[in-house]
Short mmCIF file of C-alpha atoms in Angstrom, two decimals:
data_model
loop_
_atom_site.label_atom_id
_atom_site.label_comp_id
_atom_site.label_asym_id
_atom_site.label_seq_id
_atom_site.Cartn_x
_atom_site.Cartn_y
_atom_site.Cartn_z
CA MET A 1 -11.66 12.23 -6.43
CA ARG A 2 -14.14 9.57 -7.51
CA ARG A 3 -15.95 12.16 -9.68
CA ARG A 4 -12.70 13.39 -11.19
CA ILE A 5 -11.64 9.88 -12.18
CA ILE A 6 -15.03 9.11 -13.74
CA GLY A 7 -15.17 12.51 -15.46
CA LEU A 8 -11.66 12.26 -16.91
CA ALA A 9 -12.21 8.70 -18.12
CA THR A 10 -15.54 9.64 -19.73
CA LEU A 11 -14.06 12.75 -21.34
CA ALA A 12 -11.14 10.74 -22.72
CA ALA A 13 -13.56 8.17 -24.15
CA LEU A 14 -15.71 10.93 -25.66
CA LEU A 15 -12.70 12.54 -27.32
CA ALA A 16 -11.58 9.17 -28.68
CA ILE A 17 -15.06 8.47 -30.07
CA VAL A 18 -15.27 11.92 -31.68
CA LEU A 19 -11.76 11.79 -33.14
CA PHE A 20 -12.38 8.33 -34.53
CA GLY A 21 -16.05 8.71 -35.38
CA ALA A 22 -15.91 12.00 -37.29
CA PRO A 23 -13.62 10.75 -40.10
CA LEU A 24 -15.47 7.43 -40.09
CA ALA A 25 -18.79 9.25 -40.53
CA GLY A 26 -17.36 11.05 -43.55
CA LEU A 27 -16.11 7.77 -45.01
CA VAL A 28 -19.52 6.18 -44.43
CA ALA A 29 -21.28 9.09 -46.20
CA LYS A 30 -18.91 8.82 -49.17
CA TYR A 31 -19.31 5.04 -49.29
CA LEU A 32 -23.11 5.25 -49.28
CA THR A 33 -23.10 7.95 -52.00
CA ASP A 34 -20.80 5.84 -54.16
CA ASP A 35 -22.95 2.80 -53.44
CA GLU A 36 -26.02 4.71 -54.64
CA ARG A 37 -24.26 5.59 -57.89
CA THR A 38 -23.25 1.98 -58.36
CA GLU A 39 -26.84 0.89 -57.78
CA LEU A 40 -28.09 3.45 -60.30
CA GLU A 41 -25.60 2.17 -62.85
CA ARG A 42 -26.73 -1.41 -62.23
CA VAL A 43 -30.42 -0.49 -62.62
CA ALA A 44 -29.67 1.52 -65.77
CA ASP A 45 -27.70 -1.39 -67.24
CA VAL A 46 -30.60 -3.77 -66.63
CA ALA A 47 -33.03 -1.32 -68.26
CA ALA A 48 -30.67 -0.74 -71.17
CA VAL A 49 -30.31 -4.46 -71.83
CA SER A 50 -34.08 -5.06 -71.74
CA SER A 51 -34.76 -2.07 -74.01
CA SER A 52 -31.97 -2.63 -76.53
CA ILE A 53 -33.50 -5.83 -77.86
CA ALA A 54 -36.83 -4.15 -78.68
CA LEU A 55 -35.15 -1.11 -80.21
CA ALA A 56 -32.86 -3.27 -82.34
CA ARG A 57 -35.93 -5.10 -83.75
CA GLY A 58 -37.81 -1.85 -84.28
CA GLU A 59 -40.44 -2.93 -81.80
CA PRO A 60 -41.93 -0.55 -79.24
CA PRO A 61 -40.10 -0.91 -75.93
CA GLY A 62 -41.94 -2.20 -72.90
CA ALA A 63 -42.29 -0.61 -69.50
CA MET A 64 -39.20 0.14 -67.46
CA PRO A 65 -38.30 -2.52 -64.84
CA GLU A 66 -39.40 -1.83 -61.31
CA THR A 67 -36.77 -0.84 -58.74
CA GLU A 68 -36.66 -1.40 -55.00
CA ARG A 69 -35.65 2.16 -54.29
CA ASP A 70 -37.26 5.46 -55.23
CA THR A 71 -35.51 5.58 -58.58
CA ASP A 72 -36.78 7.20 -61.79
CA LEU A 73 -36.04 5.32 -65.04
CA ALA A 74 -36.73 6.71 -68.50
CA LEU A 75 -36.04 5.63 -72.08
CA TYR A 76 -35.34 8.30 -74.72
CA ASP A 77 -35.23 7.85 -78.48
CA PRO A 78 -32.46 9.39 -80.62
CA ALA A 79 -34.56 12.55 -81.05
CA GLY A 80 -34.57 13.11 -77.30
CA ARG A 81 -38.23 12.26 -76.70
CA ARG A 82 -39.16 10.23 -73.66
CA VAL A 83 -40.50 6.90 -74.89
CA SER A 84 -41.09 5.10 -71.63
CA GLY A 85 -40.66 5.47 -67.85
CA SER A 86 -40.58 8.51 -65.60
CA GLY A 87 -38.34 11.49 -66.07
CA PRO A 88 -38.13 14.73 -68.06
CA LEU A 89 -40.38 14.75 -71.15
CA THR A 90 -37.50 15.77 -73.31
CA ALA A 91 -33.87 14.99 -73.06
CA ASP A 92 -31.82 17.16 -70.78
CA ALA A 93 -28.11 17.84 -71.06
CA LEU A 94 -27.28 14.55 -69.36
CA VAL A 95 -29.37 12.54 -71.86
CA HIS A 96 -27.96 14.48 -74.83
CA ARG A 97 -24.48 13.47 -73.73
CA ALA A 98 -25.60 9.85 -73.59
CA LEU A 99 -27.21 10.12 -77.01
CA GLY A 100 -23.85 11.32 -78.17
CA GLY A 101 -22.42 7.96 -77.14
CA ASP A 102 -20.98 8.82 -73.70
CA GLN A 103 -22.05 7.60 -70.28
CA ALA A 104 -22.74 10.66 -68.16
CA THR A 105 -23.21 11.22 -64.40
CA GLU A 106 -24.45 14.37 -62.67
CA ASP A 107 -25.25 15.42 -59.09
CA GLY A 108 -27.57 18.35 -58.95
CA ALA A 109 -31.14 19.61 -58.67
CA GLY A 110 -31.61 17.48 -55.56
CA GLU A 111 -30.84 14.17 -57.23
CA ILE A 112 -28.12 11.84 -58.43
CA ALA A 113 -28.57 11.03 -62.13
CA LEU A 114 -26.78 9.11 -64.84
CA ALA A 115 -27.48 8.36 -68.50
CA LEU A 116 -26.37 5.35 -70.58
CA PRO A 117 -26.41 5.14 -74.38
CA ILE A 118 -28.12 2.16 -76.04
CA SER A 119 -26.08 1.17 -79.09
CA ALA A 120 -26.34 -1.46 -81.77
CA HIS A 121 -24.09 -1.99 -84.82
CA GLY A 122 -22.24 1.25 -84.10
CA SER A 123 -25.31 3.48 -83.90
CA VAL A 124 -27.07 4.93 -80.88
CA LEU A 125 -30.65 3.68 -80.65
CA GLY A 126 -31.56 5.66 -77.53
CA ALA A 127 -30.57 6.42 -73.95
CA ILE A 128 -31.54 5.29 -70.47
CA ARG A 129 -31.74 7.92 -67.75
CA ALA A 130 -31.74 6.80 -64.06
CA ALA A 131 -32.08 9.23 -61.15
CA THR A 132 -32.62 8.98 -57.42
CA PRO A 133 -33.26 11.89 -55.04
CA PHE A 134 -30.61 12.96 -52.54
CA SER A 135 -33.17 12.43 -49.77
CA GLU A 136 -32.81 8.69 -50.34
CA VAL A 137 -29.05 8.93 -49.89
CA TYR A 138 -29.41 11.26 -46.94
CA GLN A 139 -31.77 8.83 -45.27
CA ARG A 140 -29.32 5.97 -45.62
CA ILE A 141 -26.49 8.16 -44.33
CA ALA A 142 -28.63 9.30 -41.40
CA GLU A 143 -29.51 5.71 -40.54
CA ALA A 144 -25.82 4.73 -40.63
CA TRP A 145 -24.82 7.72 -38.52
CA LEU A 146 -27.59 6.91 -36.04
CA VAL A 147 -26.23 3.39 -35.66
CA MET A 148 -22.72 4.80 -35.21
CA ALA A 149 -23.94 7.31 -32.64
CA SER A 150 -25.80 4.58 -30.77
CA LEU A 151 -22.69 2.43 -30.70
CA GLY A 152 -20.66 5.42 -29.54
CA LEU A 153 -23.18 6.09 -26.77
CA VAL A 154 -23.09 2.45 -25.72
CA ALA A 155 -19.28 2.58 -25.67
CA LEU A 156 -19.42 5.81 -23.64
CA LEU A 157 -21.80 4.23 -21.13
CA LEU A 158 -19.57 1.18 -20.87
CA VAL A 159 -16.57 3.41 -20.22
CA TRP A 160 -18.57 5.29 -17.57
CA PHE A 161 -19.54 2.08 -15.78
CA VAL A 162 -16.02 0.67 -16.00
CA ALA A 163 -14.54 3.98 -14.78
CA ARG A 164 -17.00 4.02 -11.89
CA ALA A 165 -16.10 0.45 -10.94
CA LEU A 166 -12.36 1.17 -11.19
CA ALA A 167 -12.74 4.41 -9.26
CA ALA A 168 -14.60 2.57 -6.51
CA ARG A 169 -11.88 -0.09 -6.43
CA LEU A 170 -9.23 2.61 -6.15
CA ILE A 171 -11.07 4.93 -3.78
CA ARG A 172 -12.25 2.34 -1.24
CA PRO A 173 -8.74 1.24 -0.19
CA LEU A 174 -7.59 4.86 -0.22
CA GLU A 175 -10.49 5.82 2.04
CA ARG A 176 -9.63 2.94 4.37
CA LEU A 177 -6.01 4.02 4.30
CA SER A 178 -7.01 7.60 5.09
CA ALA A 179 -9.21 6.43 7.97
CA ALA A 180 -6.35 4.29 9.31
CA ALA A 181 -4.00 7.28 9.12
CA ARG A 182 -6.50 9.44 11.04
CA THR A 183 -6.90 6.72 13.66
CA LEU A 184 -3.13 6.47 13.94
CA GLY A 185 -2.95 10.24 14.34
CA ASP A 186 -5.51 10.01 17.16
CA GLY A 187 -3.14 7.75 19.09
CA ASP A 188 -4.48 4.28 18.30
CA PHE A 189 -1.31 2.45 17.26
CA SER A 190 -3.08 -0.89 16.89
CA VAL A 191 -4.68 0.19 13.61
CA ARG A 192 -3.45 -1.64 10.50
CA ALA A 193 -4.13 -1.09 6.80
CA THR A 194 -5.70 -4.09 5.09
CA PRO A 195 -4.30 -5.30 1.74
CA SER A 196 -6.24 -4.10 -1.31
CA GLY A 197 -4.61 -6.10 -4.09
CA ILE A 198 -3.28 -2.90 -5.69
CA PRO A 199 0.54 -2.90 -5.37
CA GLU A 200 0.94 0.88 -5.18
CA ILE A 201 -1.72 1.31 -2.50
CA ASP A 202 -0.48 -1.77 -0.62
CA SER A 203 3.01 -0.25 -0.51
CA TRP A 204 1.51 2.85 1.16
CA GLY A 205 -0.40 0.58 3.56
CA ALA A 206 2.80 -1.33 4.38
CA ALA A 207 4.56 1.97 5.13
CA LEU A 208 1.66 3.01 7.38
CA ASN A 209 1.73 -0.36 9.17
CA SER A 210 5.48 -0.08 9.64
CA THR A 211 5.04 3.41 11.08
CA ALA A 212 2.30 2.15 13.41
CA ASP A 213 4.52 -0.72 14.57
CA ARG A 214 7.39 1.64 15.28
CA LEU A 215 5.22 4.13 17.11
CA ASP A 216 3.53 1.37 19.08
CA ASP A 217 6.89 -0.09 20.06
CA LEU A 218 8.29 3.32 20.92
CA ILE A 219 5.29 4.32 23.04
CA SER A 220 5.28 0.93 24.74
CA ARG A 221 8.93 1.33 25.62
CA GLU A 222 8.39 4.86 26.87
CA ARG A 223 5.45 3.70 29.00
CA ALA A 224 7.49 0.80 30.33
CA PHE A 225 10.25 3.21 31.27
CA SER A 226 8.25 4.61 34.19
CA ALA A 227 7.71 1.14 35.64
CA ASP A 228 11.33 0.11 35.02
CA ALA A 229 12.66 3.34 36.46
CA SER A 230 10.44 3.02 39.53
CA HIS A 231 11.65 -0.51 40.12
CA GLN A 232 15.32 0.24 39.56
CA LEU A 233 15.42 3.52 41.46
CA ARG A 234 13.32 2.53 44.45
CA THR A 235 16.10 0.82 46.43
CA PRO A 236 18.92 3.33 45.76
CA LEU A 237 16.59 6.26 46.46
CA THR A 238 15.56 4.66 49.72
CA GLY A 239 19.21 4.16 50.65
CA LEU A 240 20.04 7.73 49.73
CA ARG A 241 17.18 9.09 51.80
CA LEU A 242 18.01 6.90 54.81
CA GLY A 243 21.65 7.98 54.69
CA LEU A 244 20.71 11.64 54.61
CA GLU A 245 18.13 11.21 57.40
CA VAL A 246 20.66 9.42 59.62
CA ALA A 247 23.23 12.16 59.02
CA LEU A 248 20.60 14.78 59.78
CA GLU A 249 19.50 13.13 63.02
CA ASP A 250 23.03 12.42 64.28
CA PRO A 251 24.69 15.77 65.06
CA THR A 252 27.98 14.05 65.83
CA GLN A 253 28.33 12.64 62.32
CA ASP A 254 30.48 14.50 59.82
CA PRO A 255 28.05 15.92 57.22
CA ARG A 256 30.76 15.95 54.54
CA ALA A 257 30.93 12.16 54.61
CA ALA A 258 27.15 11.90 54.27
CA ILE A 259 27.16 14.42 51.44
CA SER A 260 29.97 12.57 49.63
CA THR A 261 28.06 9.31 49.97
CA ALA A 262 24.92 11.00 48.73
CA ILE A 263 26.78 12.38 45.69
CA GLU A 264 28.10 8.92 44.88
CA ASP A 265 24.62 7.47 45.20
CA THR A 266 23.27 10.27 42.98
CA GLU A 267 25.82 9.43 40.29
CA ARG A 268 24.73 5.80 40.41
CA LEU A 269 21.11 6.93 40.10
CA GLN A 270 21.99 9.06 37.08
CA ARG A 271 23.80 6.11 35.50
CA THR A 272 20.77 3.90 36.13
CA ILE A 273 18.45 6.44 34.49
CA GLU A 274 20.70 6.68 31.43
CA ASP A 275 20.77 2.90 31.09
CA LEU A 276 17.00 2.69 31.34
CA LEU A 277 16.53 5.43 28.76
CA LYS A 278 18.75 3.55 26.33
CA LEU A 279 16.65 0.44 26.81
CA ALA A 280 13.36 2.34 26.50
CA ARG A 281 14.46 4.02 23.26
CA ASP A 282 16.29 1.01 21.90
CA ALA A 283 19.47 3.04 21.53
CA PRO A 284 22.52 1.04 20.45
CA ARG A 285 24.73 0.06 23.37
CA ALA A 286 28.44 -0.55 23.30
CA THR A 287 29.71 -4.12 23.19
CA ASP A 288 33.30 -3.48 24.21
CA THR A 289 35.29 -5.93 26.26
CA LEU A 290 33.69 -6.28 29.69
CA ASP A 291 36.00 -5.19 32.52
CA LEU A 292 34.73 -7.27 35.42
CA ALA A 293 36.92 -6.00 38.23
CA PRO A 294 35.64 -2.40 38.45
CA LEU A 295 32.12 -3.56 37.66
CA LEU A 296 32.02 -6.05 40.54
CA GLU A 297 33.64 -3.50 42.81
CA ASP A 298 31.00 -0.93 41.92
CA VAL A 299 28.17 -3.41 42.46
CA ALA A 300 29.60 -4.57 45.78
CA GLU A 301 30.00 -0.99 46.98
CA SER A 302 26.44 -0.12 45.95
CA TRP A 303 24.76 -3.10 47.63
CA SER A 304 26.91 -3.80 50.68
CA ARG A 305 25.37 -0.98 52.70
CA PRO A 306 21.69 -1.79 51.95
CA LEU A 307 22.27 -5.45 52.80
CA ALA A 308 24.27 -4.62 55.92
CA ALA A 309 21.41 -2.46 57.13
CA HIS A 310 19.35 -5.67 57.35
CA GLY A 311 22.13 -7.71 58.91
CA ARG A 312 23.10 -9.45 55.68
CA THR A 313 26.36 -9.66 53.78
CA LEU A 314 27.40 -9.66 50.15
CA ARG A 315 30.11 -12.03 48.97
CA VAL A 316 31.78 -11.80 45.56
CA THR A 317 33.95 -14.64 44.21
CA ARG A 318 35.74 -14.97 40.88
CA GLY A 319 37.20 -17.98 39.17
CA GLU A 320 40.71 -18.16 37.77
CA GLN A 321 41.51 -17.53 34.11
CA LEU A 322 38.07 -16.29 33.15
CA PRO A 323 37.29 -15.87 29.43
CA THR A 324 37.04 -12.43 27.95
CA ALA A 325 33.41 -11.37 27.64
CA ARG A 326 31.89 -8.74 25.35
CA ALA A 327 28.97 -6.79 26.77
CA SER A 328 27.96 -3.35 27.95
CA ALA A 329 29.07 -2.78 31.53
CA ALA A 330 26.00 -0.62 32.10
CA ALA A 331 23.65 -3.40 30.97
CA VAL A 332 25.38 -6.03 33.11
CA ARG A 333 25.33 -3.66 36.09
CA GLN A 334 21.55 -3.19 35.70
CA VAL A 335 20.95 -6.93 35.43
CA LEU A 336 22.96 -7.54 38.59
CA SER A 337 21.09 -4.70 40.32
CA VAL A 338 17.78 -6.38 39.54
CA LEU A 339 18.99 -9.75 40.83
CA LEU A 340 20.48 -8.23 43.98
CA ASP A 341 17.33 -6.20 44.59
CA ASN A 342 15.26 -9.40 44.39
CA ALA A 343 17.67 -11.18 46.72
CA ALA A 344 17.48 -8.27 49.18
CA GLY A 345 13.71 -8.01 49.06
CA HIS A 346 12.64 -11.66 48.77
CA GLY A 347 15.58 -13.72 49.99
CA SER A 348 17.54 -14.12 53.20
CA GLY A 349 21.04 -14.76 54.46
CA THR A 350 24.23 -14.10 52.57
CA VAL A 351 23.97 -12.95 49.00
CA THR A 352 26.65 -14.41 46.72
CA ILE A 353 27.91 -13.26 43.35
CA GLU A 354 30.02 -15.92 41.67
CA VAL A 355 31.74 -15.42 38.32
CA ARG A 356 32.79 -18.61 36.52
CA ASP A 357 33.74 -20.01 33.15
CA ALA A 358 30.74 -21.74 31.53
CA GLY A 359 32.61 -23.02 28.48
CA ASP A 360 31.20 -20.96 25.64
CA ALA A 361 30.04 -18.14 27.91
CA LEU A 362 30.93 -16.21 31.05
CA ALA A 363 28.47 -17.08 33.82
CA ILE A 364 27.60 -14.79 36.75
CA ASP A 365 25.56 -16.53 39.46
CA VAL A 366 23.56 -14.51 41.98
CA SER A 367 22.16 -16.55 44.87
CA ASP A 368 21.04 -16.19 48.45
CA GLN A 369 20.02 -18.50 51.31
CA GLY A 370 16.28 -18.00 51.00
CA SER A 371 13.60 -20.69 50.99
CA GLY A 372 13.49 -20.87 47.20
CA ILE A 373 11.29 -19.86 44.25
CA THR A 374 8.01 -21.66 43.52
CA VAL A 375 6.83 -19.51 40.60
CA ARG A 376 7.13 -21.11 37.17
CA PRO A 377 10.00 -19.66 35.11
CA GLU A 378 7.66 -18.54 32.29
CA GLU A 379 5.73 -16.43 34.82
CA LEU A 380 8.85 -15.34 36.66
CA PHE A 381 10.23 -13.45 33.66
CA THR A 382 6.88 -12.17 32.37
CA ARG A 383 6.29 -8.48 32.89
CA ARG A 384 3.61 -7.91 35.55
CA ALA A 385 2.72 -11.61 35.76
CA GLY A 386 -0.24 -12.07 38.07
CA ARG A 387 1.43 -14.60 40.40
CA ALA A 388 5.02 -13.43 40.12
CA ALA A 389 4.95 -12.07 43.68
CA GLY A 390 6.75 -8.87 42.78
CA HIS A 391 9.32 -10.43 40.44
CA GLY A 392 7.63 -9.49 37.15
CA ILE A 393 8.95 -6.02 36.31
CA GLY A 394 12.58 -6.31 37.35
CA LEU A 395 13.28 -9.79 36.02
CA ALA A 396 11.55 -9.01 32.71
CA LEU A 397 13.73 -5.91 32.42
CA ALA A 398 16.85 -7.89 33.33
CA ARG A 399 16.13 -10.55 30.72
CA SER A 400 15.54 -7.85 28.08
CA LEU A 401 18.90 -6.26 28.91
CA ALA A 402 20.67 -9.62 28.78
CA GLU A 403 19.15 -10.55 25.44
CA ALA A 404 19.96 -7.11 24.02
CA GLU A 405 23.62 -7.85 24.76
CA GLY A 406 23.46 -11.25 23.08
CA GLY A 407 23.31 -13.12 26.39
CA ARG A 408 20.59 -14.78 28.43
CA LEU A 409 19.28 -14.80 31.99
CA SER A 410 17.93 -17.98 33.55
CA LEU A 411 16.80 -19.42 36.85
CA THR A 412 19.39 -22.19 37.19
CA ARG A 413 18.39 -23.41 40.65
CA PRO A 414 15.13 -22.69 42.52
CA VAL A 415 16.44 -23.81 45.94
CA PRO A 416 18.48 -22.02 47.08
CA PRO A 417 17.38 -19.41 44.53
CA THR A 418 20.12 -18.93 41.95
CA PHE A 419 19.92 -16.78 38.85
CA THR A 420 22.64 -17.00 36.22
CA LEU A 421 23.58 -14.38 33.65
CA PHE A 422 25.34 -15.87 30.64
CA ILE A 423 27.46 -13.41 28.63
CA ARG A 424 28.91 -14.22 25.24
CA THR A 425 32.71 -14.48 25.08
CA GLU A 426 35.25 -13.75 22.40
CA ASN A 427 35.94 -16.67 20.03
#
């Protein structure tokens, strides 16, 4: 591409020089030829003036004046004999015309010639003939054309250098952009195109950077899905397996009840997977009015058995005249699942879910009777924080879900540990 740009620019410059230079060369040749005729006329006039005085007095004329160029000057008497200077010995047709009283010019026989009559008191006393060879004119034309050709060559070289510099300026950012695209295609989504100062190329680079950002975000979410799914599905899968193992080991237990429970748990697992996929892919979630009653009932039913298996209870309380909240029930259910899973795994005693009016938001507190949380809040909600003691993945996921719904999740009291989910309400 670099060669094509340089070649096209050079060819365009060459065509411009030829199209402009060819007519100009013709004009220069015509100008120099006319200038030579003018010079001949000037030299002949000078010779005629110097000779007319002597002829008018009847004195023999002197030598012809010297000229700077290779010009022949000759003086002819009325009989057509050469009296002085260099030229034909006898008058030619050009001189005869001058002796007849007319100024005559002729191009031929390899020279440019003119003849001027010398007159006094109405009579022709003689004629001046001036001639210069065409080689003199051709030399001047050749010198002028050589200068023009040199200037054209200099202009062509300048165009070549400028085209090369511009091509390099255009090609370098395109090569970097191509390399960035190949790197992006190889799976390195951290690559970014650097600005080049050329708006068109920078717009392509911005599009590539935007694509890299989207792919990086998408892949990061997809990679995070495995960790989120593992965290969210670990407890319900364990409960499902324990229920099936108990039913299998106890021959007196009705298997239909165990199967029904397992189906219900499987539906909850499927709902959890769907919620996590929406989060991983950043799919838009509904923000309809939150129906708390069935949501709290579903959460209580899901977590009462796992807590009871460890001798713990789950208590759900609701305030009176609660404001209407707008949020996805699936997202709130997953946030509560994370908080209850943390309470079951890291806390002790009774686990309490309290729903209250927080003024400009609906607050859902999840607390237990454990010894408290000593991890700093900024580490507590950081994914895979080094000292989060197992809280990093779930709480980071819960906060992401809360923020996606326009709410927030905070540690409102470290002892006893209390997490509060704030959900926006209708104005």
